[in-house]
Short mmCIF file of C-alpha atoms and ligand atoms in Angstrom, two decimals:
data_model
loop_
_atom_site.label_atom_id
_atom_site.label_comp_id
_atom_site.label_asym_id
_atom_site.label_seq_id
_atom_site.Cartn_x
_atom_site.Cartn_y
_atom_site.Cartn_z
CA MET A 27 -38.60 8.32 -16.92
CA THR A 28 -36.57 5.19 -17.61
CA ARG A 29 -32.94 5.92 -18.44
CA SER A 30 -31.50 3.45 -20.94
CA VAL A 31 -27.78 3.31 -21.82
CA LEU A 32 -25.89 1.09 -24.27
CA LEU A 33 -22.14 0.48 -24.15
CA PHE A 34 -20.39 -1.23 -27.05
CA GLY A 35 -16.87 -2.71 -26.90
CA GLN A 36 -14.92 -5.81 -25.87
CA LEU A 37 -16.65 -7.00 -22.70
CA LEU A 38 -14.63 -8.83 -20.07
CA ASP A 39 -15.90 -10.03 -16.70
CA PHE A 40 -15.71 -12.98 -14.29
CA LEU A 41 -18.46 -15.17 -12.89
CA SER A 42 -16.13 -16.94 -10.44
CA ASP A 43 -12.46 -17.51 -9.60
CA PRO A 44 -10.67 -18.89 -12.68
CA GLY A 45 -8.18 -20.63 -10.33
CA VAL A 46 -11.05 -22.60 -8.78
CA ASP A 47 -13.55 -23.12 -11.60
CA GLY A 48 -11.22 -22.97 -14.61
CA PRO A 49 -11.00 -20.19 -17.21
CA ALA A 50 -13.87 -21.39 -19.40
CA ALA A 51 -16.46 -21.32 -16.61
CA ALA A 52 -15.09 -18.29 -14.79
CA CYS A 53 -14.30 -15.78 -17.52
CA ARG A 54 -16.61 -14.17 -20.10
CA HIS A 55 -15.18 -12.32 -23.08
CA VAL A 56 -17.34 -10.89 -25.84
CA SER A 57 -15.18 -9.28 -28.51
CA ASP A 58 -17.95 -7.24 -30.16
CA GLY A 59 -20.29 -6.88 -27.22
CA ALA A 60 -23.06 -4.71 -25.87
CA LEU A 61 -24.02 -3.92 -22.32
CA TRP A 62 -27.55 -2.64 -21.82
CA ILE A 63 -28.11 -0.61 -18.67
CA VAL A 64 -31.44 0.63 -17.35
CA ASP A 65 -31.61 3.08 -14.46
CA GLY A 66 -28.01 2.34 -13.51
CA HIS A 67 -28.31 -1.46 -13.45
CA ILE A 68 -27.24 -4.15 -15.91
CA VAL A 69 -30.09 -5.66 -17.91
CA GLU A 70 -28.39 -7.47 -20.79
CA HIS A 71 -24.86 -8.53 -21.69
CA GLY A 72 -23.79 -10.32 -24.87
CA PRO A 73 -22.88 -10.02 -28.56
CA ARG A 74 -23.87 -6.61 -29.91
CA GLN A 75 -26.57 -7.73 -32.32
CA ALA A 76 -28.08 -10.27 -29.92
CA VAL A 77 -28.51 -7.61 -27.22
CA LEU A 78 -30.00 -5.11 -29.69
CA ASP A 79 -32.42 -7.78 -30.93
CA ARG A 80 -33.67 -8.40 -27.40
CA MET A 81 -34.40 -4.73 -26.66
CA PRO A 82 -37.94 -3.30 -26.98
CA THR A 83 -38.03 -0.97 -29.99
CA ALA A 84 -39.12 2.07 -27.97
CA LEU A 85 -36.13 1.77 -25.62
CA LEU A 86 -33.74 1.02 -28.48
CA ALA A 87 -34.62 4.35 -30.03
CA ASN A 88 -34.32 6.19 -26.72
CA SER A 89 -31.01 4.79 -25.46
CA THR A 90 -27.85 6.80 -24.97
CA ARG A 91 -25.07 4.98 -26.86
CA HIS A 92 -21.34 4.88 -26.20
CA ASP A 93 -19.36 2.97 -28.81
CA TYR A 94 -15.91 2.07 -27.46
CA GLY A 95 -14.89 0.00 -30.49
CA GLN A 96 -12.01 -2.38 -29.71
CA ARG A 97 -11.50 -1.02 -26.21
CA PHE A 98 -12.12 -3.27 -23.20
CA ILE A 99 -15.11 -2.68 -20.94
CA LEU A 100 -14.63 -4.21 -17.49
CA PRO A 101 -16.50 -3.93 -14.22
CA GLY A 102 -15.11 -0.96 -12.27
CA LEU A 103 -11.89 -1.88 -10.47
CA VAL A 104 -12.05 -2.56 -6.74
CA ASP A 105 -9.40 -1.32 -4.29
CA THR A 106 -9.87 -3.35 -1.10
CA HIS A 107 -7.52 -1.29 1.06
CA CYS A 108 -6.46 2.38 1.03
CA HIS A 109 -6.22 5.50 3.20
CA TYR A 110 -7.69 8.70 1.72
CA PRO A 111 -5.90 11.06 4.16
CA GLN A 112 -2.58 9.67 2.90
CA ALA A 113 -3.25 10.62 -0.73
CA THR A 114 -0.88 13.58 -0.48
CA ALA A 115 1.82 11.51 1.27
CA LEU A 116 2.66 9.04 -1.52
CA ALA A 117 6.39 8.36 -1.64
CA SER A 118 7.08 9.77 1.83
CA PRO A 119 10.30 8.29 3.10
CA GLY A 120 10.35 5.77 5.93
CA LYS A 121 12.63 2.84 6.51
CA THR A 122 9.93 0.41 7.62
CA LEU A 123 6.31 0.50 8.73
CA LEU A 124 6.50 1.84 12.30
CA ASP A 125 9.11 4.49 11.49
CA TRP A 126 7.14 5.57 8.39
CA LEU A 127 3.89 5.85 10.37
CA GLU A 128 5.54 7.93 13.05
CA HIS A 129 7.43 10.36 10.82
CA SER A 130 5.42 10.62 7.62
CA ILE A 131 1.90 9.39 8.14
CA TYR A 132 0.70 10.55 11.53
CA PRO A 133 1.57 14.18 10.64
CA ALA A 134 -0.29 13.84 7.31
CA GLU A 135 -3.35 12.49 9.14
CA ALA A 136 -3.15 15.14 11.87
CA ALA A 137 -3.72 17.82 9.21
CA LEU A 138 -7.30 16.55 8.84
CA ALA A 139 -8.16 18.06 12.23
CA ASP A 140 -9.19 20.92 9.92
CA PRO A 141 -12.50 19.92 8.26
CA ALA A 142 -11.68 22.05 5.21
CA ILE A 143 -8.53 19.98 4.61
CA ALA A 144 -10.51 16.77 5.05
CA ALA A 145 -13.01 17.92 2.42
CA GLN A 146 -10.23 18.93 0.00
CA ARG A 147 -8.42 15.65 0.43
CA ALA A 148 -11.57 13.55 0.00
CA ASP A 149 -12.32 15.32 -3.31
CA PHE A 150 -8.75 14.89 -4.50
CA PHE A 151 -8.67 11.22 -3.51
CA LEU A 152 -11.95 10.32 -5.23
CA ASP A 153 -11.11 12.23 -8.41
CA ARG A 154 -7.76 10.44 -8.62
CA LEU A 155 -9.34 7.07 -7.83
CA LEU A 156 -11.81 7.49 -10.71
CA ALA A 157 -9.05 8.68 -13.05
CA HIS A 158 -7.31 5.36 -12.31
CA GLY A 159 -10.43 3.30 -13.07
CA THR A 160 -11.28 2.35 -9.48
CA THR A 161 -14.97 2.68 -8.68
CA THR A 162 -15.26 1.00 -5.26
CA ALA A 163 -12.81 1.02 -2.35
CA SER A 164 -12.51 0.17 1.31
CA VAL A 165 -11.14 3.37 2.77
CA PHE A 166 -9.62 4.45 6.08
CA ALA A 167 -10.42 8.01 7.18
CA THR A 168 -8.59 9.47 10.21
CA VAL A 169 -9.45 9.46 13.89
CA HIS A 170 -11.54 12.62 13.35
CA ALA A 171 -15.27 11.92 12.93
CA HIS A 172 -15.62 14.78 10.42
CA SER A 173 -13.07 13.03 8.16
CA VAL A 174 -15.71 10.34 7.54
CA ASP A 175 -18.39 12.96 6.89
CA ALA A 176 -16.08 14.61 4.34
CA PHE A 177 -15.40 11.32 2.56
CA MET A 178 -18.96 10.03 2.56
CA SER A 179 -20.33 13.38 1.30
CA ALA A 180 -17.80 13.41 -1.54
CA ALA A 181 -18.58 9.77 -2.43
CA ALA A 182 -22.34 10.40 -2.33
CA ALA A 183 -21.94 13.42 -4.61
CA ARG A 184 -20.29 11.09 -7.17
CA LYS A 185 -22.87 8.30 -6.56
CA LEU A 186 -20.09 5.84 -5.66
CA ARG A 187 -20.29 2.53 -3.81
CA MET A 188 -17.77 3.02 -1.01
CA LEU A 189 -16.84 1.70 2.41
CA CYS A 190 -15.26 4.02 4.96
CA GLY A 191 -14.78 4.32 8.70
CA LYS A 192 -13.28 6.49 11.41
CA VAL A 193 -9.90 5.19 12.55
CA MET A 194 -10.08 3.91 16.13
CA MET A 195 -6.78 4.36 18.01
CA ASP A 196 -6.51 5.01 21.71
CA ARG A 197 -2.83 4.33 22.39
CA CYS A 198 0.71 4.17 20.96
CA ALA A 199 0.19 7.14 18.61
CA HIS A 200 0.63 10.92 18.64
CA ALA A 201 -1.65 12.50 21.27
CA ALA A 202 -3.43 14.54 18.59
CA LEU A 203 -4.48 11.32 16.85
CA ARG A 204 -5.71 9.34 19.85
CA ASP A 205 -9.34 8.93 20.81
CA ASP A 206 -10.80 7.54 24.02
CA MET A 207 -13.52 4.99 24.68
CA ARG A 208 -16.32 7.46 25.35
CA HIS A 209 -15.71 9.76 22.35
CA CYS A 210 -14.89 6.86 20.06
CA GLU A 211 -18.12 5.02 20.80
CA ARG A 212 -20.24 8.16 20.47
CA ASP A 213 -18.56 9.19 17.20
CA CYS A 214 -18.82 5.74 15.63
CA LEU A 215 -22.48 5.30 16.56
CA ASN A 216 -23.30 8.73 15.12
CA LEU A 217 -21.40 8.01 11.91
CA ILE A 218 -23.07 4.62 11.49
CA GLU A 219 -26.45 6.25 11.99
CA ARG A 220 -25.63 9.02 9.51
CA TRP A 221 -23.98 7.03 6.70
CA HIS A 222 -24.43 3.27 6.90
CA GLY A 223 -26.79 2.13 4.13
CA ARG A 224 -27.30 5.67 2.82
CA GLU A 225 -27.28 5.60 -0.99
CA ARG A 226 -24.40 3.31 -1.97
CA LEU A 227 -22.36 3.85 1.19
CA ARG A 228 -21.62 1.48 4.02
CA TYR A 229 -19.76 1.98 7.25
CA SER A 230 -16.65 -0.05 8.00
CA VAL A 231 -15.59 -0.29 11.65
CA THR A 232 -11.89 0.66 11.51
CA PRO A 233 -9.57 -0.18 14.40
CA ARG A 234 -6.20 0.85 12.87
CA PHE A 235 -4.35 -2.27 14.11
CA ALA A 236 -3.85 -4.09 17.39
CA PRO A 237 -0.85 -2.00 18.60
CA THR A 238 -2.87 1.25 18.56
CA SER A 239 -6.02 -0.09 20.26
CA SER A 240 -6.46 -1.12 23.88
CA PRO A 241 -8.22 -4.45 24.52
CA GLN A 242 -11.27 -2.42 25.57
CA GLN A 243 -11.29 -0.60 22.25
CA LEU A 244 -11.04 -3.84 20.25
CA ALA A 245 -14.01 -5.16 22.25
CA LEU A 246 -15.89 -1.94 21.41
CA ALA A 247 -15.09 -2.50 17.71
CA ALA A 248 -16.72 -5.94 17.92
CA ASP A 249 -19.82 -4.48 19.64
CA LEU A 250 -20.08 -1.80 16.95
CA LEU A 251 -19.63 -4.38 14.17
CA ARG A 252 -22.62 -6.31 15.48
CA SER A 253 -24.76 -3.25 16.27
CA ARG A 254 -26.36 -3.05 12.81
CA PRO A 255 -26.77 -5.50 9.90
CA ASP A 256 -24.23 -5.43 7.09
CA LEU A 257 -21.56 -3.39 8.84
CA HIS A 258 -18.01 -4.06 7.66
CA LEU A 259 -14.65 -4.14 9.44
CA GLN A 260 -11.19 -3.22 8.14
CA SER A 261 -7.80 -3.29 9.82
CA HIS A 262 -4.18 -4.39 9.36
CA LEU A 263 -2.55 -7.72 10.14
CA ALA A 264 1.01 -9.11 10.15
CA GLU A 265 2.61 -6.62 7.77
CA ASN A 266 6.00 -6.22 9.44
CA GLN A 267 8.22 -8.06 11.95
CA ASP A 268 8.52 -5.10 14.38
CA GLU A 269 4.73 -4.86 14.35
CA LEU A 270 4.49 -8.56 15.28
CA ALA A 271 6.90 -7.97 18.17
CA ALA A 272 4.81 -5.02 19.40
CA VAL A 273 1.63 -7.11 19.29
CA ALA A 274 3.30 -9.93 21.25
CA ARG A 275 4.42 -7.37 23.88
CA LEU A 276 1.09 -5.51 24.13
CA TYR A 277 -1.12 -8.60 23.96
CA PRO A 278 0.66 -11.32 25.94
CA GLY A 279 -1.08 -14.65 26.34
CA HIS A 280 -2.36 -14.96 22.76
CA HIS A 281 -1.38 -17.74 20.35
CA ASP A 282 -0.32 -15.27 17.69
CA TYR A 283 -1.34 -11.94 16.06
CA LEU A 284 -4.60 -13.18 14.54
CA ASP A 285 -5.65 -14.65 17.87
CA VAL A 286 -5.80 -11.10 19.29
CA TYR A 287 -8.46 -10.17 16.72
CA ALA A 288 -10.18 -13.57 17.08
CA GLN A 289 -10.44 -13.31 20.88
CA HIS A 290 -11.98 -9.85 20.52
CA GLY A 291 -14.66 -11.03 18.06
CA LEU A 292 -13.21 -9.33 14.98
CA LEU A 293 -13.20 -12.14 12.40
CA GLY A 294 -15.91 -13.22 9.94
CA PRO A 295 -17.72 -12.25 6.75
CA ARG A 296 -17.32 -8.58 5.69
CA CYS A 297 -14.09 -8.35 7.75
CA ILE A 298 -10.95 -7.58 5.75
CA TYR A 299 -7.36 -7.26 6.92
CA ALA A 300 -4.57 -5.70 4.87
CA HIS A 301 -1.33 -7.63 4.32
CA GLY A 302 -1.30 -10.89 6.31
CA ILE A 303 2.24 -11.56 5.12
CA HIS A 304 3.82 -13.07 8.23
CA LEU A 305 1.28 -15.68 9.34
CA THR A 306 1.49 -19.18 10.76
CA GLN A 307 -0.47 -22.06 9.23
CA ARG A 308 -2.83 -21.84 12.21
CA GLU A 309 -3.65 -18.24 11.37
CA VAL A 310 -4.12 -19.03 7.68
CA ASP A 311 -6.57 -21.80 8.58
CA GLU A 312 -8.50 -19.57 10.97
CA LEU A 313 -8.84 -16.79 8.36
CA ALA A 314 -10.17 -19.36 5.88
CA HIS A 315 -12.68 -21.06 8.15
CA THR A 316 -14.04 -17.80 9.59
CA GLY A 317 -14.52 -16.30 6.10
CA THR A 318 -12.21 -13.37 6.91
CA ALA A 319 -10.65 -11.73 3.83
CA LEU A 320 -7.16 -10.39 3.12
CA ALA A 321 -6.18 -7.36 1.03
CA HIS A 322 -2.98 -8.02 -0.91
CA CYS A 323 -1.06 -4.73 -1.23
CA PRO A 324 2.10 -5.57 -3.20
CA SER A 325 3.34 -2.08 -4.07
CA SER A 326 3.06 -1.09 -0.40
CA ASN A 327 4.87 -4.26 0.68
CA LEU A 328 7.71 -3.49 -1.72
CA PHE A 329 7.86 0.22 -0.75
CA LEU A 330 8.10 -0.50 2.99
CA GLY A 331 10.17 -3.67 2.53
CA SER A 332 7.49 -5.54 4.46
CA GLY A 333 7.88 -8.90 2.70
CA ALA A 334 6.45 -11.03 -0.09
CA PHE A 335 2.78 -12.02 0.31
CA PRO A 336 2.34 -15.67 -0.74
CA LEU A 337 -0.78 -15.09 -2.85
CA GLN A 338 -1.15 -18.60 -4.22
CA GLN A 339 -0.63 -20.24 -0.85
CA ARG A 340 -3.24 -18.00 0.85
CA SER A 341 -5.65 -18.34 -2.04
CA SER A 342 -5.43 -22.14 -2.20
CA ALA A 343 -6.04 -22.22 1.58
CA GLY A 344 -9.48 -20.80 0.76
CA ILE A 345 -9.04 -17.19 1.95
CA ALA A 346 -10.94 -14.55 -0.03
CA ILE A 347 -8.37 -12.11 -1.38
CA GLY A 348 -8.63 -8.69 -2.99
CA LEU A 349 -6.03 -6.23 -4.20
CA GLY A 350 -5.19 -3.07 -2.32
CA SER A 351 -3.31 0.02 -3.44
CA ASP A 352 -2.67 0.84 0.23
CA VAL A 353 -2.25 4.51 -0.71
CA GLY A 354 -0.07 6.10 0.81
CA ALA A 355 2.33 3.18 1.50
CA GLY A 356 1.44 1.92 -1.96
CA THR A 357 3.10 4.00 -4.63
CA SER A 358 0.12 4.45 -6.96
CA PHE A 359 -3.67 4.58 -7.08
CA SER A 360 -3.60 2.30 -10.10
CA MET A 361 -4.89 -1.26 -9.80
CA LEU A 362 -3.06 -1.99 -13.07
CA ARG A 363 0.24 -0.98 -11.47
CA THR A 364 -0.80 -2.95 -8.39
CA LEU A 365 -1.29 -6.03 -10.58
CA HIS A 366 2.13 -5.43 -12.09
CA ALA A 367 3.63 -5.42 -8.57
CA ALA A 368 1.61 -8.53 -7.62
CA TYR A 369 3.10 -10.30 -10.62
CA LEU A 370 6.67 -9.34 -9.70
CA VAL A 371 6.21 -10.38 -6.05
CA GLY A 372 4.65 -13.64 -7.22
CA GLN A 373 7.65 -14.28 -9.48
CA LEU A 374 10.00 -13.92 -6.49
CA LEU A 375 8.04 -16.76 -4.88
CA ALA A 376 7.91 -18.71 -8.17
CA ALA A 377 4.09 -18.50 -8.06
CA PRO A 378 2.85 -15.41 -9.94
CA PRO A 379 -0.85 -14.76 -10.59
CA SER A 380 -2.07 -15.88 -14.01
CA PRO A 381 -3.49 -13.08 -16.18
CA LEU A 382 -7.06 -14.30 -15.65
CA GLN A 383 -6.56 -14.62 -11.90
CA ALA A 384 -5.09 -11.12 -11.84
CA TRP A 385 -8.07 -9.48 -13.55
CA TYR A 386 -10.46 -11.54 -11.43
CA LEU A 387 -8.73 -10.17 -8.29
CA ALA A 388 -9.08 -6.60 -9.54
CA THR A 389 -12.84 -7.01 -10.17
CA LEU A 390 -15.05 -9.81 -8.80
CA GLY A 391 -12.36 -11.06 -6.39
CA GLY A 392 -12.20 -7.62 -4.77
CA ALA A 393 -16.00 -7.37 -4.62
CA ARG A 394 -16.17 -10.78 -2.93
CA ALA A 395 -13.37 -9.96 -0.49
CA LEU A 396 -15.39 -6.91 0.58
CA GLY A 397 -18.69 -8.80 0.75
CA LEU A 398 -20.16 -6.57 -2.00
CA GLU A 399 -20.59 -9.14 -4.79
CA ALA A 400 -24.39 -8.83 -4.62
CA PHE A 401 -23.99 -5.28 -6.01
CA ILE A 402 -20.81 -5.07 -8.09
CA GLY A 403 -17.93 -7.09 -9.56
CA ASN A 404 -19.35 -8.34 -12.87
CA PHE A 405 -22.02 -7.76 -15.50
CA LEU A 406 -24.72 -10.13 -14.26
CA PRO A 407 -28.28 -8.76 -14.64
CA GLY A 408 -29.34 -6.57 -11.72
CA LYS A 409 -25.81 -5.52 -10.74
CA GLU A 410 -24.90 -1.85 -10.51
CA ALA A 411 -23.38 -0.67 -13.77
CA ASP A 412 -19.98 0.68 -12.72
CA CYS A 413 -17.54 0.08 -15.58
CA VAL A 414 -14.06 1.04 -16.66
CA VAL A 415 -13.14 1.37 -20.32
CA LEU A 416 -9.49 0.45 -20.93
CA ASP A 417 -7.71 1.46 -24.11
CA PRO A 418 -4.63 -0.73 -24.62
CA PHE A 419 -3.81 1.23 -27.78
CA ALA A 420 -3.25 4.41 -25.74
CA LEU A 421 0.30 3.21 -24.98
CA PRO A 422 2.63 2.65 -27.96
CA GLU A 423 4.63 -0.13 -26.23
CA LEU A 424 1.47 -1.98 -25.29
CA ALA A 425 -0.10 -1.48 -28.72
CA ALA A 426 3.05 -2.85 -30.38
CA ARG A 427 3.12 -5.85 -28.07
CA LEU A 428 -0.57 -6.58 -28.72
CA GLU A 429 -0.03 -6.75 -32.47
CA HIS A 430 1.28 -10.26 -31.90
CA ALA A 431 -0.80 -11.27 -28.87
CA GLU A 432 -1.57 -14.98 -29.05
CA ASP A 433 -4.93 -15.05 -27.32
CA LEU A 434 -7.01 -13.35 -24.62
CA ALA A 435 -4.77 -14.54 -21.76
CA ASP A 436 -1.71 -13.17 -23.55
CA THR A 437 -3.48 -9.84 -24.15
CA LEU A 438 -4.46 -9.61 -20.48
CA PHE A 439 -0.92 -10.52 -19.46
CA ALA A 440 0.51 -7.65 -21.50
CA LEU A 441 -2.20 -5.30 -20.18
CA MET A 442 -1.34 -6.19 -16.57
CA LEU A 443 2.42 -5.75 -17.10
CA LEU A 444 2.48 -2.72 -19.41
CA GLY A 445 -0.85 -1.00 -18.72
CA ASP A 446 -1.44 1.83 -16.26
CA GLU A 447 -3.80 4.73 -15.68
CA ARG A 448 -3.01 6.15 -19.14
CA CYS A 449 -5.14 3.27 -20.49
CA VAL A 450 -8.21 4.43 -18.55
CA HIS A 451 -10.36 5.86 -21.34
CA ALA A 452 -13.63 6.36 -19.46
CA VAL A 453 -15.38 5.42 -16.24
CA HIS A 454 -19.13 4.91 -15.95
CA ILE A 455 -20.88 5.05 -12.59
CA LEU A 456 -24.39 3.56 -12.59
CA GLY A 457 -24.17 3.69 -16.37
CA GLU A 458 -23.32 7.40 -16.62
CA VAL A 459 -19.92 8.79 -17.63
CA GLN A 460 -18.18 10.01 -14.44
CA HIS A 461 -14.68 10.34 -15.88
CA ARG A 462 -13.24 10.69 -19.37
CA ALA A 463 -9.56 10.70 -20.31
N1 GUN B 525 -0.52 -0.34 9.84
C1 GUN B 525 -1.16 0.52 10.67
N2 GUN B 525 -1.46 1.66 10.05
C2 GUN B 525 -1.02 1.54 8.79
C3 GUN B 525 -1.04 2.41 7.66
O1 GUN B 525 -1.55 3.53 7.68
N3 GUN B 525 -0.47 1.92 6.51
C4 GUN B 525 0.08 0.67 6.46
N4 GUN B 525 0.62 0.26 5.31
N5 GUN B 525 0.12 -0.14 7.51
C5 GUN B 525 -0.42 0.28 8.67
ZN1 ZN B 526 -3.11 0.32 5.18
#
């Protein structure tokens, strides 16, 4: 039986980067719009009456309707970098990255040695993610293979499009969180076999970062990445000055930090690195020409005092960029709050994201940075119908501000600065309601 769903509201999505193609070509806004979804995929998008007129009468009568009035309907938000085991460690003190990892994060991750805790935390993380309007994420598990099983099972139960991988780390970490070459290879191959390409899930090869992997383990990560089509890779890069010093000490003889990953075959499409704050021009150019993406995690960078990511400079160099909550160094699951932080960091550098660029980053930009734009990111026909319904009138300050909004850009500016998870009215996964405020 065909399942037909109609959503009505203010539709907003992006066909490309408004910073590259200009707002008119990149952004679509339909103030009284309809989205027609069949069997979880977008079929039609446009003004309400025009979409209804194009529908066969039999399906029109048999469609489930959701009328969201003046609320915004956007493609589900994309979090390009986060750690599910850290969901219970938000706001754990730590002066800077390495100290915070050692004292707050490794103990939180060690708790997932117990599969029951991994299952609990995966459920908690995904429920909170959906409550914040995020429908796809690139997610670190822990070093324990069963932590990926727990996450993937929980994501499959909610029919989500998710990337996840077992953290690879064979040195410079607590003994309880280290793996070794033999177990790491066996575990990763089994996990890839079990989860990669199953339903909407894909495996992401996940070396934590250069300091915690031996050269042999980075080479293994590259072999794994190329062992099956469409595998992804996620890691960290140039977040903190002490981290840079550790990389220079542990990997002598390389040009710079990125060169360590490059020499081990870890750059290219579907590879994404979080942060990339402290980079040379050489590294920026190499990221751009290899098609390697960066996850911008502004609330994390502020929390750990890591530095100010030069978004406009990286973006105009041609690097694909997405937004990351970086839970638990980030202080919230919310991509709206993450946009707020991105704006403030951009202001410090006198180059903040424009409102259209911001909402592009949270949707299609994130999908592109993860190499998932064939499936998600906007409302083109054939895409998977994951949507978030945002209610700007849920917050009195935002509602009052919007009474005198000048235009769409001004509305989106206010929504990025004043909005948060309290605006998330509903979330649809493959057309069906998965979360309601
Ligand atoms: N670098 C290596 N591991 C981590 C982590 O868990 N969080 C952040 N923010 N940076 C890292
Ligand atoms: Zn991270």
